[in-house]
């Protein structure tokens, strides 16, 4: 296990550290990489496929031998579902249902179950566009429930909210940012009580927080917005440093080792400096601007996908473009990587595995599903887990 992965898992405070877990949007490190996992070389074989209720753009997460997904159903998308499946058999182990307490309206492409849940290895934290935050143990027992709209009634977005929470240092961090009201909160993971709340730029924002854990003793939560990137202490919400040259409000930043790759002016690579209120810009490349999918950093290269489905590979040290590859898009789902391969799932049901090379990349497996893929997949247990509105697959 690489050092950074180990440090990050320790920071997450897990009582049971499992290499195969995929505990949040883009995995344990929030980088979309399952460094120590094998992964399927072909998309042809599915170990199992199960039906899901309602709709869902949230990605699956894996904790131990269990796969968790959220969904929302009903004409008003106000019935909230948290489901648990056995990762080996696909058998449904339990389902919990709740009623939304906030606004449930969204663009027809989105739904209430858009944020991906997260886990500290002992509990599941499910967040919904209606600003309902639910904590369950791995057996489905309710720990606490927060309807943030009760406290902050103006925090809503007519298109729907999609920011996925993270849990770090015993704190669940959620970004709730709209034109009417915008804030981030840190909630005690054990009690659900609010540890801190900070004001954020009043503008619709669909990005997700990520964790910067280069110093395992002092992990930081990175909050992205149209104004840039802010690093805060997870237990207090205190600002540590800021990057203020603007950033995208859709694709999220990614951390690899001690560098942060921000969708800003294309891609901007930042290195935080100790005791400084601003990070160092190591490079900036306008030609790497991603569309909806967040950038992926893997094995010394950074990958972005544009609106037309063109995959761009660039050097991670310089941002210089190395090659491009046309894929079957368009994409909303952020790609993931493992075992020397990149995995893409498109909006029109096109799944593709890309093998990246020094000078070019090539598609080594592809399959057309009768599905719309908007959620980012998970890699765990030597398999890829991916969901549509109606189904969840284990590809192995």
Short mmCIF file of C-alpha atoms in Angstrom, two decimals:
data_model
loop_
_atom_site.label_atom_id
_atom_site.label_comp_id
_atom_site.label_asym_id
_atom_site.label_seq_id
_atom_site.Cartn_x
_atom_site.Cartn_y
_atom_site.Cartn_z
CA UNK A 1 0.00 0.00 0.00
CA UNK A 2 1.44 3.37 -0.89
CA UNK A 3 2.22 5.70 2.00
CA UNK A 4 -0.30 8.37 1.06
CA UNK A 5 -3.16 5.88 0.96
CA UNK A 6 -2.22 4.47 4.34
CA UNK A 7 -1.97 7.90 5.92
CA UNK A 8 -5.31 8.93 4.55
CA UNK A 9 -7.04 5.84 5.87
CA UNK A 10 -5.55 6.43 9.29
CA UNK A 11 -6.82 9.99 9.20
CA UNK A 12 -10.30 8.81 8.37
CA UNK A 13 -10.31 7.18 11.78
CA UNK A 14 -11.35 3.73 10.69
CA UNK A 15 -11.43 0.98 13.25
CA UNK A 16 -11.14 -1.52 10.42
CA UNK A 17 -8.83 -0.51 7.63
CA UNK A 18 -9.67 -2.50 4.53
CA UNK A 19 -7.59 -1.97 1.43
CA UNK A 20 -10.52 -2.92 -0.77
CA UNK A 21 -12.93 -0.33 0.58
CA UNK A 22 -14.22 2.50 -1.60
CA UNK A 23 -15.69 4.81 1.02
CA UNK A 24 -16.68 7.99 -0.75
CA UNK A 25 -17.01 9.80 -4.07
CA UNK A 26 -13.85 8.83 -6.05
CA UNK A 27 -12.69 6.35 -3.40
CA UNK A 28 -10.81 6.45 -0.11
CA UNK A 29 -8.33 9.11 -1.22
CA UNK A 30 -10.90 10.97 -3.30
CA UNK A 31 -8.71 10.54 -6.38
CA UNK A 32 -10.64 7.86 -8.27
CA UNK A 33 -7.80 5.36 -7.96
CA UNK A 34 -7.83 1.89 -6.41
CA UNK A 35 -4.07 1.59 -6.19
CA UNK A 36 -3.86 -1.91 -4.76
CA UNK A 37 -6.82 -3.51 -6.45
CA UNK A 38 -7.00 -5.70 -9.48
CA UNK A 39 -9.68 -4.76 -11.94
CA UNK A 40 -11.47 -6.47 -14.82
CA UNK A 41 -9.81 -6.41 -18.23
CA UNK A 42 -13.14 -6.78 -19.98
CA UNK A 43 -16.62 -5.33 -19.56
CA UNK A 44 -18.39 -8.35 -20.97
CA UNK A 45 -18.93 -10.32 -17.76
CA UNK A 46 -21.15 -9.11 -14.93
CA UNK A 47 -20.98 -11.08 -11.70
CA UNK A 48 -24.44 -9.82 -10.84
CA UNK A 49 -27.04 -7.17 -11.63
CA UNK A 50 -29.75 -6.01 -9.23
CA UNK A 51 -32.72 -3.68 -9.53
CA UNK A 52 -32.81 -0.33 -7.77
CA UNK A 53 -35.84 1.78 -6.81
CA UNK A 54 -36.57 5.24 -8.19
CA UNK A 55 -33.66 7.28 -9.42
CA UNK A 56 -30.08 7.90 -8.36
CA UNK A 57 -26.99 9.71 -9.63
CA UNK A 58 -25.01 8.94 -6.49
CA UNK A 59 -22.15 6.50 -6.87
CA UNK A 60 -21.93 3.19 -4.98
CA UNK A 61 -19.51 2.87 -2.06
CA UNK A 62 -18.02 -0.33 -0.65
CA UNK A 63 -17.22 -1.02 3.00
CA UNK A 64 -15.95 -4.49 3.81
CA UNK A 65 -18.25 -7.00 2.18
CA UNK A 66 -21.11 -4.53 1.67
CA UNK A 67 -22.07 -2.21 -1.18
CA UNK A 68 -24.18 0.86 -0.36
CA UNK A 69 -26.21 3.03 -2.72
CA UNK A 70 -28.83 5.73 -2.29
CA UNK A 71 -31.94 6.42 -4.37
CA UNK A 72 -34.97 8.68 -4.35
CA UNK A 73 -38.44 7.85 -5.60
CA UNK A 74 -41.99 9.10 -5.87
CA UNK A 75 -43.51 11.78 -8.11
CA UNK A 76 -41.86 14.45 -5.96
CA UNK A 77 -38.62 12.52 -5.40
CA UNK A 78 -39.32 12.84 -1.68
CA UNK A 79 -38.90 9.21 -0.64
CA UNK A 80 -35.26 8.60 0.28
CA UNK A 81 -33.68 5.16 0.11
CA UNK A 82 -30.42 3.80 1.51
CA UNK A 83 -29.74 0.26 0.32
CA UNK A 84 -27.13 -2.32 1.29
CA UNK A 85 -26.07 -5.31 -0.83
CA UNK A 86 -23.73 -8.21 -0.29
CA UNK A 87 -20.78 -7.51 -2.58
CA UNK A 88 -20.20 -11.18 -3.37
CA UNK A 89 -23.73 -12.33 -4.17
CA UNK A 90 -25.59 -9.10 -4.86
CA UNK A 91 -28.25 -10.10 -2.33
CA UNK A 92 -30.00 -7.12 -0.75
CA UNK A 93 -29.16 -7.12 2.97
CA UNK A 94 -31.34 -4.21 4.03
CA UNK A 95 -33.10 -1.05 2.89
CA UNK A 96 -34.05 2.02 4.91
CA UNK A 97 -36.58 4.60 3.75
CA UNK A 98 -37.10 8.18 4.90
CA UNK A 99 -39.15 11.19 3.86
CA UNK A 100 -37.33 14.25 2.59
CA UNK A 101 -37.65 17.35 4.73
CA UNK A 102 -36.32 19.89 2.22
CA UNK A 103 -36.97 20.87 -1.39
CA UNK A 104 -36.83 17.99 -3.82
CA UNK A 105 -37.23 19.72 -7.19
CA UNK A 106 -34.40 19.46 -9.68
CA UNK A 107 -33.51 19.53 -13.37
CA UNK A 108 -34.93 16.45 -15.08
CA UNK A 109 -31.43 15.09 -15.58
CA UNK A 110 -30.79 15.16 -11.84
CA UNK A 111 -32.71 13.85 -8.85
CA UNK A 112 -32.74 14.01 -5.06
CA UNK A 113 -30.24 11.14 -4.71
CA UNK A 114 -27.33 12.80 -6.48
CA UNK A 115 -24.63 13.18 -3.76
CA UNK A 116 -22.58 10.03 -3.17
CA UNK A 117 -22.64 8.81 0.47
CA UNK A 118 -19.46 8.46 2.50
CA UNK A 119 -18.26 6.20 5.33
CA UNK A 120 -15.67 6.12 8.09
CA UNK A 121 -15.69 2.33 8.00
CA UNK A 122 -18.24 2.03 10.80
CA UNK A 123 -21.08 4.26 9.67
CA UNK A 124 -22.73 5.45 6.47
CA UNK A 125 -23.48 9.15 5.93
CA UNK A 126 -26.08 9.63 3.19
CA UNK A 127 -26.72 13.15 1.91
CA UNK A 128 -29.47 14.21 -0.49
CA UNK A 129 -30.22 17.24 -2.65
CA UNK A 130 -33.03 18.09 -0.21
CA UNK A 131 -30.28 18.71 2.39
CA UNK A 132 -31.25 15.67 4.42
CA UNK A 133 -28.20 14.11 6.09
CA UNK A 134 -28.68 10.59 7.49
CA UNK A 135 -26.26 8.57 9.62
CA UNK A 136 -26.66 4.79 9.81
CA UNK A 137 -24.50 1.99 11.08
CA UNK A 138 -23.47 -0.77 8.70
CA UNK A 139 -26.52 -2.81 9.74
CA UNK A 140 -28.90 -0.02 8.79
CA UNK A 141 -29.68 1.24 12.30
CA UNK A 142 -30.36 4.97 12.43
CA UNK A 143 -27.81 6.97 14.45
CA UNK A 144 -29.11 10.44 13.72
CA UNK A 145 -30.93 12.51 11.07
CA UNK A 146 -30.38 16.16 10.17
CA UNK A 147 -32.78 18.09 7.96
CA UNK A 148 -30.55 21.07 7.21
CA UNK A 149 -33.42 22.88 5.47
CA UNK A 150 -35.10 23.31 8.88
CA UNK A 151 -32.12 25.37 10.00
CA UNK A 152 -31.30 27.02 6.65
CA UNK A 153 -34.56 27.27 4.66
CA UNK A 154 -33.16 29.33 1.77
CA UNK A 155 -30.42 26.90 0.84
CA UNK A 156 -31.72 25.32 -2.35
CA UNK A 157 -31.02 25.19 -6.04
CA UNK A 158 -33.70 24.82 -8.71
CA UNK A 159 -31.41 22.49 -10.68
CA UNK A 160 -30.66 20.26 -7.69
CA UNK A 161 -27.68 19.91 -5.38
CA UNK A 162 -24.99 17.32 -5.99
CA UNK A 163 -22.05 17.96 -3.65
CA UNK A 164 -20.95 14.71 -2.00
CA UNK A 165 -19.89 14.86 1.68
CA UNK A 166 -16.62 13.65 3.18
CA UNK A 167 -15.94 12.39 6.68
CA UNK A 168 -12.58 13.22 8.24
CA UNK A 169 -11.34 13.55 11.83
CA UNK A 170 -14.77 12.59 13.14
CA UNK A 171 -16.48 15.35 11.17
CA UNK A 172 -18.90 15.04 8.28
CA UNK A 173 -18.36 18.01 5.96
CA UNK A 174 -21.11 19.11 3.56
CA UNK A 175 -21.16 21.97 1.06
CA UNK A 176 -24.59 23.54 0.50
CA UNK A 177 -24.12 26.39 -1.94
CA UNK A 178 -26.78 28.21 -3.94
CA UNK A 179 -27.49 31.71 -5.20
CA UNK A 180 -29.84 32.36 -2.26
CA UNK A 181 -27.81 30.94 0.60
CA UNK A 182 -24.46 29.21 0.68
CA UNK A 183 -22.55 27.57 3.50
CA UNK A 184 -20.44 24.62 4.51
CA UNK A 185 -21.00 22.72 7.73
CA UNK A 186 -18.95 20.36 9.83
CA UNK A 187 -21.16 17.91 11.71
CA UNK A 188 -20.02 15.66 14.53
CA UNK A 189 -20.02 12.20 12.97
CA UNK A 190 -21.12 10.55 16.23
CA UNK A 191 -23.90 12.86 17.40
CA UNK A 192 -24.98 14.83 14.32
CA UNK A 193 -24.42 18.09 16.19
CA UNK A 194 -23.02 20.99 14.25
CA UNK A 195 -19.38 21.74 15.03
CA UNK A 196 -19.07 24.69 12.69
CA UNK A 197 -20.72 26.54 9.85
CA UNK A 198 -19.01 28.98 7.52
CA UNK A 199 -20.47 31.26 4.87
CA UNK A 200 -19.60 30.44 1.28
CA UNK A 201 -19.90 32.41 -2.00
CA UNK A 202 -23.54 32.86 -2.98
CA UNK A 203 -23.51 31.04 -6.29
CA UNK A 204 -24.80 27.65 -7.39
CA UNK A 205 -22.02 25.13 -6.90
CA UNK A 206 -22.03 21.38 -7.56
CA UNK A 207 -18.45 20.54 -6.57
CA UNK A 208 -17.58 18.19 -3.73
CA UNK A 209 -15.13 18.75 -0.87
CA UNK A 210 -11.99 16.64 -0.81
CA UNK A 211 -9.38 15.85 1.82
CA UNK A 212 -5.76 17.02 1.71
CA UNK A 213 -3.82 14.67 4.00
CA UNK A 214 -0.18 15.17 3.00
CA UNK A 215 0.37 15.87 6.72
CA UNK A 216 -1.55 13.03 8.38
CA UNK A 217 -1.59 14.87 11.72
CA UNK A 218 -3.26 17.91 10.18
CA UNK A 219 -5.69 16.89 7.46
CA UNK A 220 -7.50 19.69 5.70
CA UNK A 221 -10.79 19.83 3.87
CA UNK A 222 -10.69 21.61 0.51
CA UNK A 223 -13.80 23.59 -0.44
CA UNK A 224 -14.04 24.65 -4.08
CA UNK A 225 -16.23 27.41 -5.49
CA UNK A 226 -16.38 29.96 -8.30
CA UNK A 227 -13.98 32.10 -6.27
CA UNK A 228 -11.29 29.44 -5.89
CA UNK A 229 -10.27 26.91 -3.27
CA UNK A 230 -10.31 27.21 0.52
CA UNK A 231 -8.54 24.83 2.91
CA UNK A 232 -10.19 24.50 6.33
CA UNK A 233 -9.57 22.59 9.53
CA UNK A 234 -12.13 19.75 9.65
CA UNK A 235 -12.90 20.08 13.38
CA UNK A 236 -13.20 23.86 13.53
CA UNK A 237 -13.87 25.15 10.02
CA UNK A 238 -11.00 27.60 10.47
CA UNK A 239 -9.49 28.76 7.19
CA UNK A 240 -5.84 27.75 6.75
CA UNK A 241 -5.14 29.04 3.25
CA UNK A 242 -6.94 30.19 0.11
CA UNK A 243 -6.45 30.15 -3.64
CA UNK A 244 -8.47 33.04 -5.05
CA UNK A 245 -8.13 32.92 -8.84
CA UNK A 246 -11.51 31.29 -9.42
CA UNK A 247 -12.48 27.68 -10.13
CA UNK A 248 -15.16 25.62 -11.82
CA UNK A 249 -18.48 24.97 -10.08
CA UNK A 250 -18.97 21.50 -11.58
CA UNK A 251 -15.85 19.25 -11.76
CA UNK A 252 -14.03 18.93 -8.44
CA UNK A 253 -10.36 19.18 -7.51
CA UNK A 254 -8.25 16.06 -7.07
CA UNK A 255 -5.34 15.50 -4.71
CA UNK A 256 -2.33 13.34 -5.52
CA UNK A 257 0.56 13.18 -3.03
CA UNK A 258 1.14 16.81 -1.93
CA UNK A 259 -0.26 18.49 -5.07
CA UNK A 260 -3.85 19.65 -5.67
CA UNK A 261 -5.13 19.78 -9.25
CA UNK A 262 -7.89 22.37 -9.44
CA UNK A 263 -10.29 22.91 -12.39
CA UNK A 264 -9.26 26.56 -12.62
CA UNK A 265 -8.07 28.30 -15.78
CA UNK A 266 -8.01 24.84 -17.32
CA UNK A 267 -6.14 22.92 -14.65
CA UNK A 268 -4.02 24.64 -12.00
CA UNK A 269 -1.61 22.59 -9.90
CA UNK A 270 -1.18 23.89 -6.36
CA UNK A 271 1.32 23.00 -3.66
CA UNK A 272 0.43 24.29 -0.16
CA UNK A 273 3.25 26.06 1.67
CA UNK A 274 3.60 25.68 5.42
CA UNK A 275 2.54 28.77 7.37
CA UNK A 276 1.50 30.56 4.19
CA UNK A 277 -1.99 31.89 3.52
CA UNK A 278 -1.73 31.00 -0.18
CA UNK A 279 -0.44 27.91 -2.01
CA UNK A 280 2.24 27.90 -4.68
CA UNK A 281 1.11 27.50 -8.30
CA UNK A 282 3.38 24.85 -9.81
CA UNK A 283 1.81 24.96 -13.27
CA UNK A 284 -1.32 26.09 -15.06
CA UNK A 285 -2.60 24.71 -18.37
CA UNK A 286 -5.64 26.18 -20.11
CA UNK A 287 -5.96 23.33 -22.61
CA UNK A 288 -6.86 20.80 -19.91
CA UNK A 289 -10.23 22.27 -18.97
CA UNK A 290 -12.56 19.39 -17.94
CA UNK A 291 -16.29 19.34 -18.55
CA UNK A 292 -18.57 17.65 -15.99
CA UNK A 293 -16.26 14.75 -15.00
CA UNK A 294 -13.59 15.65 -12.46
CA UNK A 295 -9.92 15.21 -13.46
CA UNK A 296 -8.14 11.93 -12.73
CA UNK A 297 -4.49 11.61 -11.70
CA UNK A 298 -2.94 8.20 -12.23
CA UNK A 299 0.60 6.86 -12.58
CA UNK A 300 2.29 10.18 -13.28
CA UNK A 301 -0.32 11.63 -15.64
CA UNK A 302 -3.44 13.73 -15.37
CA UNK A 303 -6.52 12.94 -17.45
CA UNK A 304 -9.43 15.22 -18.36
CA UNK A 305 -12.49 14.70 -20.56
CA UNK A 306 -14.06 17.55 -22.52
CA UNK A 307 -17.66 18.07 -23.68
CA UNK A 308 -17.19 16.16 -26.92
CA UNK A 309 -15.80 13.06 -25.17
CA UNK A 310 -12.13 13.67 -26.00
CA UNK A 311 -9.79 12.25 -23.36
CA UNK A 312 -6.62 14.30 -22.84
CA UNK A 313 -3.54 12.89 -21.13
CA UNK A 314 -0.96 15.32 -19.77
CA UNK A 315 2.27 15.14 -17.81
CA UNK A 316 1.61 15.56 -14.12
CA UNK A 317 4.82 17.53 -13.54
CA UNK A 318 4.30 20.13 -16.27
CA UNK A 319 0.70 19.95 -17.50
CA UNK A 320 2.03 19.45 -21.04
CA UNK A 321 -0.33 17.45 -23.23
CA UNK A 322 0.96 14.02 -24.28
CA UNK A 323 -1.90 12.52 -26.26
CA UNK A 324 -5.65 12.59 -26.89
CA UNK A 325 -8.18 9.84 -27.54
CA UNK A 326 -11.75 10.14 -28.78
CA UNK A 327 -14.21 8.20 -26.62
CA UNK A 328 -17.91 7.48 -26.95
CA UNK A 329 -19.42 10.21 -24.79
CA UNK A 330 -20.82 12.42 -23.51
CA UNK A 331 -19.84 11.91 -19.87
CA UNK A 332 -21.12 13.09 -16.53
CA UNK A 333 -19.49 10.28 -14.60
CA UNK A 334 -15.92 10.80 -13.37
CA UNK A 335 -13.58 8.04 -14.60
CA UNK A 336 -11.75 5.72 -12.19
CA UNK A 337 -8.50 3.79 -12.47
CA UNK A 338 -6.88 0.59 -11.25
CA UNK A 339 -4.47 -2.08 -12.41
CA UNK A 340 -3.08 0.04 -15.27
CA UNK A 341 -6.48 0.78 -16.78
CA UNK A 342 -8.98 3.66 -16.89
CA UNK A 343 -12.75 3.04 -16.72
CA UNK A 344 -15.32 5.29 -18.40
CA UNK A 345 -19.12 5.07 -18.29
CA UNK A 346 -21.02 7.40 -20.63
CA UNK A 347 -24.45 8.97 -20.57
CA UNK A 348 -25.60 6.88 -23.56
CA UNK A 349 -24.65 3.58 -21.96
CA UNK A 350 -21.18 3.26 -23.51
CA UNK A 351 -18.70 1.66 -21.11
CA UNK A 352 -15.05 1.71 -22.13
CA UNK A 353 -11.73 0.57 -20.69
CA UNK A 354 -8.71 2.57 -21.80
CA UNK A 355 -5.16 1.34 -21.50
CA UNK A 356 -2.92 4.42 -21.32
CA UNK A 357 0.50 4.31 -22.94
CA UNK A 358 3.49 6.61 -23.21
CA UNK A 359 2.45 8.12 -26.53
CA UNK A 360 -1.17 7.16 -26.91
CA UNK A 361 -4.07 5.44 -25.25
CA UNK A 362 -6.27 2.73 -26.68
CA UNK A 363 -9.70 1.33 -25.91
CA UNK A 364 -9.16 -2.32 -24.95
CA UNK A 365 -12.75 -3.21 -24.05
CA UNK A 366 -16.13 -1.63 -24.62
CA UNK A 367 -19.75 -2.58 -24.11
CA UNK A 368 -23.05 -0.92 -24.85
CA UNK A 369 -25.46 -1.06 -21.90
CA UNK A 370 -29.16 -0.28 -22.16
CA UNK A 371 -28.70 2.36 -19.48
CA UNK A 372 -27.79 5.96 -18.77
CA UNK A 373 -24.66 6.29 -16.66
CA UNK A 374 -24.41 9.53 -14.70
CA UNK A 375 -22.89 8.23 -11.46
CA UNK A 376 -19.20 7.60 -10.90
CA UNK A 377 -18.30 3.92 -10.41
CA UNK A 378 -16.40 2.26 -7.56
CA UNK A 379 -13.53 -0.23 -7.73
CA UNK A 380 -13.24 -2.79 -4.97
CA UNK A 381 -12.82 -6.53 -4.45
CA UNK A 382 -11.18 -6.76 -7.89
CA UNK A 383 -14.40 -5.56 -9.50
CA UNK A 384 -16.10 -2.44 -10.79
CA UNK A 385 -19.44 -1.44 -9.26
CA UNK A 386 -21.55 0.91 -11.36
CA UNK A 387 -25.17 2.02 -11.18
CA UNK A 388 -27.80 3.57 -13.39
CA UNK A 389 -31.19 4.77 -12.22
CA UNK A 390 -32.62 1.28 -12.37
CA UNK A 391 -29.74 -1.13 -11.82
CA UNK A 392 -26.51 -1.80 -9.95
CA UNK A 393 -23.85 -3.99 -11.57
CA UNK A 394 -20.77 -5.78 -10.35
CA UNK A 395 -18.41 -6.23 -13.30
CA UNK A 396 -15.66 -8.76 -12.71
#
